Amino acid sequence: MLEDKSIGLVLSGGGIRGMAHIGLIKAMREHGIDADMVAGTSIGALVGALYANENSVEEMLTFFKETPLFQYSFFTINKSGFIDTEKYAKIFTSFFPKNSFESLKRPLFIVATDLLTGKETVFYQGQLIKPLLASAALPPVFSPVDIDDILYADGGIMNNFPKEYVENKTNFIIGSNVSVTVPLQKKDLRNSFQLTGRVTSLMIHASNDEKLRECDLFIEPKELDQIGVLDKKGIENAFNIGYEHGSRALEQLLSKT
């Protein structure tokens, strides 16, 4: 069924929950399925870059396990945001030494938000590392990234599931959404932080749900809701959840052929 199709892979934002994307990629490889191009936002952009670079699943997990989220020397008082995003550039260089989209093994499209115009920008050529950092720069934790005198932040602000950048170039779309929403109890909305998080989650879900349903195959594991967006202790759990859901979805798809 898939042998004669061009496959696009779309990976959403969602912090540590994005390790589920890696689980899906493991399942795809085990079933002999390889995407021809990939589009991603935030953590989806980072996983997408590693996939486009043909890193192994083990290398992908190592990248996220060994990259410090809250390292004291990365904190800043001179930029907006608590952590200087550009301090991560050196770490990224060890994985992407050529620092270019052109050095990747397959096309990659990543989305970041132009904070000055309030519009999304898609990066797909030229330097790679700064756009990757920008796409994952979740405010207010991480500072915006300056690219050609424009400040960019997390792509999920404007487009958390950038399917449109691969849908006209491929004829089979696989999607992975890790920005999940589940029903809450009243006790879960007791303060401003909980309320803000819930409203943001619902807004993202509403804007992405229709695009996700349009995919030929997708996973959206609800169990990921139990994993904190910035909780590195959830890396293995999120990965396993993505692998289980991905394996099941692919087996169902292939059983129909």
mmCIF file of C-alpha atoms in Angstrom, residues 48-196:
data_model
loop_
_atom_site.group_PDB
_atom_site.id
_atom_site.type_symbol
_atom_site.label_atom_id
_atom_site.label_comp_id
_atom_site.label_asym_id
_atom_site.label_seq_id
_atom_site.Cartn_x
_atom_site.Cartn_y
_atom_site.Cartn_z
ATOM 1 C CA GLY A 48 12.271 15.995 12.730
ATOM 2 C CA ALA A 49 15.802 17.323 12.226
ATOM 3 C CA LEU A 50 17.333 14.265 13.863
ATOM 4 C CA TYR A 51 15.141 12.025 11.703
ATOM 5 C CA ALA A 52 16.037 13.961 8.548
ATOM 6 C CA ASN A 53 19.670 13.575 9.606
ATOM 7 C CA GLU A 54 19.135 9.797 9.831
ATOM 8 C CA ASN A 55 20.174 9.577 13.465
ATOM 9 C CA SER A 56 19.306 6.321 15.200
ATOM 10 C CA VAL A 57 16.516 6.148 17.782
ATOM 11 C CA GLU A 58 19.167 5.697 20.475
ATOM 12 C CA GLU A 59 20.993 8.827 19.305
ATOM 13 C CA MET A 60 17.752 10.798 19.331
ATOM 14 C CA LEU A 61 16.957 9.794 22.907
ATOM 15 C CA THR A 62 20.525 10.553 23.967
ATOM 16 C CA PHE A 63 20.241 14.045 22.478
ATOM 17 C CA PHE A 64 17.272 14.888 24.702
ATOM 18 C CA LYS A 65 18.530 13.076 27.792
ATOM 19 C CA GLU A 66 21.897 14.819 27.717
ATOM 20 C CA THR A 67 20.754 18.308 26.705
ATOM 21 C CA PRO A 68 20.194 20.246 29.966
ATOM 22 C CA LEU A 69 16.888 22.082 30.216
ATOM 23 C CA PHE A 70 17.725 24.221 33.216
ATOM 24 C CA GLN A 71 21.476 24.664 33.447
ATOM 25 C CA TYR A 72 22.501 27.495 35.775
ATOM 26 C CA SER A 73 25.034 28.954 33.332
ATOM 27 C CA PHE A 74 22.284 29.238 30.699
ATOM 28 C CA PHE A 75 20.126 31.593 32.765
ATOM 29 C CA THR A 76 20.046 35.182 31.553
ATOM 30 C CA ILE A 77 19.152 38.637 32.828
ATOM 31 C CA ASN A 78 19.997 40.448 29.600
ATOM 32 C CA LYS A 79 17.342 38.835 27.394
ATOM 33 C CA SER A 80 13.612 38.287 27.660
ATOM 34 C CA GLY A 81 13.039 34.809 28.994
ATOM 35 C CA PHE A 82 14.700 32.975 31.878
ATOM 36 C CA ILE A 83 17.102 30.898 29.774
ATOM 37 C CA ASP A 84 19.330 32.075 26.927
ATOM 38 C CA THR A 85 18.199 29.812 24.089
ATOM 39 C CA GLU A 86 21.280 30.494 21.976
ATOM 40 C CA LYS A 87 23.510 28.890 24.646
ATOM 41 C CA TYR A 88 22.286 25.559 23.256
ATOM 42 C CA ALA A 89 23.902 26.174 19.866
ATOM 43 C CA LYS A 90 27.163 24.445 20.827
ATOM 44 C CA ILE A 91 25.295 21.298 21.891
ATOM 45 C CA PHE A 92 23.358 21.257 18.646
ATOM 46 C CA THR A 93 26.552 21.631 16.613
ATOM 47 C CA SER A 94 27.780 18.243 17.801
ATOM 48 C CA PHE A 95 24.736 16.646 16.142
ATOM 49 C CA PHE A 96 24.530 18.960 13.135
ATOM 50 C CA PRO A 97 28.176 19.929 12.424
ATOM 51 C CA LYS A 98 27.437 21.221 8.907
ATOM 52 C CA ASN A 99 24.648 23.448 10.259
ATOM 53 C CA SER A 100 22.539 23.460 7.109
ATOM 54 C CA PHE A 101 19.233 22.121 5.845
ATOM 55 C CA GLU A 102 21.039 21.026 2.710
ATOM 56 C CA SER A 103 23.254 18.635 4.703
ATOM 57 C CA LEU A 104 20.223 16.619 5.854
ATOM 58 C CA LYS A 105 19.263 13.395 4.109
ATOM 59 C CA ARG A 106 15.668 14.479 3.398
ATOM 60 C CA PRO A 107 13.758 17.787 3.167
ATOM 61 C CA LEU A 108 12.808 19.372 6.477
ATOM 62 C CA PHE A 109 10.322 22.192 7.110
ATOM 63 C CA ILE A 110 10.240 23.813 10.555
ATOM 64 C CA VAL A 111 8.012 26.585 11.830
ATOM 65 C CA ALA A 112 8.895 29.481 14.130
ATOM 66 C CA THR A 113 6.901 32.550 15.160
ATOM 67 C CA ASP A 114 8.035 36.016 14.048
ATOM 68 C CA LEU A 115 7.346 38.006 17.206
ATOM 69 C CA LEU A 116 7.641 41.344 15.390
ATOM 70 C CA THR A 117 4.970 40.735 12.738
ATOM 71 C CA GLY A 118 2.982 38.105 14.598
ATOM 72 C CA LYS A 119 3.193 35.671 11.690
ATOM 73 C CA GLU A 120 4.630 32.194 11.264
ATOM 74 C CA THR A 121 7.794 31.619 9.261
ATOM 75 C CA VAL A 122 8.815 28.323 7.714
ATOM 76 C CA PHE A 123 12.525 27.528 7.451
ATOM 77 C CA TYR A 124 13.748 24.917 4.979
ATOM 78 C CA GLN A 125 17.106 26.083 3.590
ATOM 79 C CA GLY A 126 20.321 27.719 4.736
ATOM 80 C CA GLN A 127 21.503 27.616 8.340
ATOM 81 C CA LEU A 128 19.786 24.975 10.460
ATOM 82 C CA ILE A 129 20.649 25.421 14.127
ATOM 83 C CA LYS A 130 19.249 28.906 14.788
ATOM 84 C CA PRO A 131 15.858 28.089 13.244
ATOM 85 C CA LEU A 132 15.757 24.882 15.306
ATOM 86 C CA LEU A 133 16.453 26.848 18.475
ATOM 87 C CA ALA A 134 13.848 29.438 17.509
ATOM 88 C CA SER A 135 11.156 26.867 16.795
ATOM 89 C CA ALA A 136 11.582 25.388 20.274
ATOM 90 C CA ALA A 137 11.996 28.674 22.201
ATOM 91 C CA LEU A 138 8.896 28.427 24.370
ATOM 92 C CA PRO A 139 8.172 31.772 26.069
ATOM 93 C CA PRO A 140 8.583 32.912 28.754
ATOM 94 C CA VAL A 141 11.018 30.149 29.741
ATOM 95 C CA PHE A 142 13.355 30.403 26.736
ATOM 96 C CA SER A 143 14.514 33.648 25.163
ATOM 97 C CA PRO A 144 13.586 34.496 21.550
ATOM 98 C CA VAL A 145 16.251 33.854 18.903
ATOM 99 C CA ASP A 146 17.573 36.653 16.697
ATOM 100 C CA ILE A 147 17.811 35.671 13.011
ATOM 101 C CA ASP A 148 18.611 38.514 10.611
ATOM 102 C CA ASP A 149 17.396 41.126 13.136
ATOM 103 C CA ILE A 150 14.043 39.402 13.611
ATOM 104 C CA LEU A 151 13.090 37.813 16.930
ATOM 105 C CA TYR A 152 11.627 34.325 16.618
ATOM 106 C CA ALA A 153 9.983 32.131 19.245
ATOM 107 C CA ASP A 154 8.194 28.794 19.503
ATOM 108 C CA GLY A 155 6.413 27.849 16.285
ATOM 109 C CA GLY A 156 3.542 26.348 18.257
ATOM 110 C CA ILE A 157 2.279 29.842 19.032
ATOM 111 C CA MET A 158 1.042 30.131 15.443
ATOM 112 C CA ASN A 159 1.104 26.605 14.017
ATOM 113 C CA ASN A 160 1.638 23.571 16.186
ATOM 114 C CA PHE A 161 0.953 21.016 13.444
ATOM 115 C CA PRO A 162 2.457 22.259 10.144
ATOM 116 C CA LYS A 163 0.907 19.708 7.795
ATOM 117 C CA GLU A 164 0.464 22.212 4.975
ATOM 118 C CA TYR A 165 4.193 22.286 4.212
ATOM 119 C CA VAL A 166 4.295 18.647 3.111
ATOM 120 C CA GLU A 167 0.735 17.850 2.032
ATOM 121 C CA ASN A 168 1.103 19.212 -1.517
ATOM 122 C CA LYS A 169 4.479 17.534 -1.974
ATOM 123 C CA THR A 170 3.474 14.028 -0.849
ATOM 124 C CA ASN A 171 0.432 11.790 -1.213
ATOM 125 C CA PHE A 172 0.384 10.026 2.158
ATOM 126 C CA ILE A 173 0.620 11.928 5.466
ATOM 127 C CA ILE A 174 1.590 10.401 8.811
ATOM 128 C CA GLY A 175 0.924 12.724 11.756
ATOM 129 C CA SER A 176 1.937 12.650 15.403
ATOM 130 C CA ASN A 177 0.253 15.027 17.848
ATOM 131 C CA VAL A 178 1.538 15.172 21.419
ATOM 132 C CA SER A 179 -0.308 18.346 22.482
ATOM 133 C CA VAL A 180 -3.220 16.388 23.855
ATOM 134 C CA THR A 181 -6.241 17.536 25.840
ATOM 135 C CA VAL A 182 -8.304 15.395 28.193
ATOM 136 C CA PRO A 183 -11.318 16.207 30.407
ATOM 137 C CA LEU A 184 -10.456 17.886 33.721
ATOM 138 C CA GLN A 185 -12.088 18.195 37.121
ATOM 139 C CA LYS A 186 -12.951 21.572 38.664
ATOM 140 C CA LYS A 187 -10.172 21.038 41.198
ATOM 141 C CA ASP A 188 -7.657 21.069 38.339
ATOM 142 C CA LEU A 189 -8.420 24.731 37.573
ATOM 143 C CA ARG A 190 -7.831 26.368 40.937
ATOM 144 C CA ASN A 191 -5.246 28.988 40.020
ATOM 145 C CA SER A 192 -4.181 31.301 37.210
ATOM 146 C CA PHE A 193 -1.347 29.024 36.042
ATOM 147 C CA GLN A 194 -3.650 26.020 35.680
ATOM 148 C CA LEU A 195 -6.250 28.142 33.909
ATOM 149 C CA THR A 196 -3.716 29.661 31.517
#
